């Protein structure tokens, strides 16, 4: 059975496309407000990590149980890296006077493990938007 956006929306703590677009727009606005080399590099680092994580996540429903077992630690490393890059960007934006309220809206992955998946969803959205703009 094909997986759809409607299937995704039934998952706990899922984000709608509109919510992700709003959070990303807020983030992009803050990155643009700062506009220095550091924030540009931090956003690029996030996008690179997002694409790498998306690659692992996109394969997940296609892999056999054995392939999932073999690739699980790499997928987790990529997920951790993407979350780290997101947190680093948020901290930098805050240090430059921006609110970075988009980060708080995603939630704290240390308080609730489901938030980790939610952040992964958002990171995949960032990679998706990056790929659309690469035409």
Coordinates of C-alpha atoms in Angstrom, one line a residue:
X1 CA 0.0 0.0 0.0
X2 CA 1.5 3.4 -1.0
X3 CA 2.3 5.8 1.8
X4 CA 0.7 9.2 1.5
X5 CA 0.7 12.6 3.2
X6 CA -2.7 11.6 4.7
X7 CA -1.0 8.6 6.3
X8 CA 1.7 10.8 7.7
X9 CA -0.8 13.2 9.3
X10 CA -2.2 10.4 11.4
X11 CA 1.2 10.0 13.2
X12 CA 1.6 11.4 16.7
X13 CA 3.1 14.9 16.8
X14 CA 3.1 15.2 13.0
X15 CA 3.4 18.6 11.4
X16 CA 1.2 19.8 8.5
X17 CA 2.9 21.1 5.4
X18 CA 1.5 24.5 6.4
X19 CA 3.1 24.3 9.8
X20 CA 6.4 23.3 8.4
X21 CA 6.2 26.1 5.8
X22 CA 5.5 28.6 8.5
X23 CA 8.4 27.5 10.7
X24 CA 10.8 27.4 7.8
X25 CA 9.7 30.8 6.6
X26 CA 10.3 32.2 10.1
X27 CA 13.8 30.5 10.1
X28 CA 14.7 31.8 6.7
X29 CA 13.6 35.3 7.6
X30 CA 15.9 35.3 10.7
X31 CA 18.8 33.9 8.6
X32 CA 18.2 36.7 6.1
X33 CA 18.0 39.3 8.8
X34 CA 21.5 38.4 10.0
X35 CA 22.9 37.6 6.6
X36 CA 26.5 37.2 7.7
X37 CA 28.9 34.5 6.6
X38 CA 28.5 32.6 9.9
X39 CA 24.7 32.2 9.6
X40 CA 25.0 31.4 5.9
X41 CA 27.5 28.6 6.7
X42 CA 25.3 27.3 9.6
X43 CA 22.3 27.2 7.3
X44 CA 24.3 25.4 4.6
X45 CA 25.5 22.9 7.2
X46 CA 21.9 22.3 8.2
X47 CA 20.8 21.8 4.6
X48 CA 23.7 19.4 4.0
X49 CA 22.8 17.4 7.1
X50 CA 19.1 17.5 6.2
X51 CA 19.8 16.0 2.7
X52 CA 21.9 13.2 4.2
X53 CA 19.3 12.4 6.8
X54 CA 16.5 12.5 4.2
X55 CA 18.5 10.0 2.1
X56 CA 18.5 7.5 4.9
X57 CA 14.9 8.1 5.9
X58 CA 13.6 7.8 2.3
X59 CA 15.2 4.4 2.0
X60 CA 13.6 3.1 5.3
X61 CA 10.3 1.9 3.9
X62 CA 12.1 0.3 0.9
X63 CA 14.7 -1.7 2.9
X64 CA 14.3 -5.2 4.1
X65 CA 14.5 -6.0 7.9
X66 CA 18.2 -6.9 7.4
X67 CA 19.0 -3.7 5.5
X68 CA 17.3 -1.7 8.2
X69 CA 19.4 -3.4 10.8
X70 CA 22.6 -2.8 8.8
X71 CA 21.8 0.9 8.2
X72 CA 20.1 1.9 11.5
X73 CA 23.1 3.2 13.3
X74 CA 24.1 5.4 10.2
X75 CA 20.5 6.7 10.0
X76 CA 20.6 7.6 13.7
X77 CA 24.0 9.3 13.3
X78 CA 22.6 11.4 10.4
X79 CA 19.5 12.2 12.4
X80 CA 21.6 13.3 15.4
X81 CA 23.7 15.4 13.1
X82 CA 20.7 17.2 11.6
X83 CA 19.3 17.9 15.0
X84 CA 22.6 19.2 16.2
X85 CA 22.9 21.5 13.1
X86 CA 19.3 22.8 13.7
X87 CA 20.1 23.5 17.4
X88 CA 23.4 25.2 16.5
X89 CA 21.6 27.5 14.0
X90 CA 18.9 28.4 16.6
X91 CA 21.5 29.2 19.2
X92 CA 23.4 31.4 16.8
X93 CA 20.3 33.3 15.8
X94 CA 19.4 33.8 19.4
X95 CA 22.9 35.1 20.1
X96 CA 22.4 37.7 17.3
X97 CA 19.1 38.9 18.8
X98 CA 16.6 36.8 16.8
X99 CA 13.8 34.9 18.6
X100 CA 14.3 31.5 17.0
X101 CA 10.8 30.7 18.3
X102 CA 10.5 28.1 15.5
X103 CA 12.9 26.0 17.4
X104 CA 10.8 26.0 20.6
X105 CA 7.7 25.3 18.5
X106 CA 9.3 22.0 17.3
X107 CA 9.7 20.9 21.0
X108 CA 12.4 19.5 23.1
X109 CA 13.6 16.0 22.0
X110 CA 15.0 15.4 25.5
X111 CA 11.6 15.8 27.1
X112 CA 9.7 13.6 24.7
X113 CA 11.2 11.0 22.3
X114 CA 8.3 11.6 19.8
X115 CA 9.6 15.1 19.3
X116 CA 12.8 13.6 17.8
X117 CA 10.6 12.3 15.0
X118 CA 8.9 15.6 14.6
X119 CA 12.2 17.4 14.3
X120 CA 13.3 14.8 11.7
X121 CA 10.1 15.6 9.8
X122 CA 11.0 19.2 9.7
X123 CA 14.5 18.6 8.7
X124 CA 13.2 16.5 5.8
X125 CA 11.0 19.4 4.8
X126 CA 14.0 21.7 4.7
X127 CA 15.8 19.2 2.4
X128 CA 12.6 19.0 0.3
X129 CA 12.4 22.7 -0.1
X130 CA 16.1 22.9 -0.9
X131 CA 15.6 20.3 -3.7
X132 CA 12.6 22.2 -5.1
X133 CA 14.7 25.3 -5.4
X134 CA 17.6 23.6 -7.1
X135 CA 15.8 23.6 -10.5

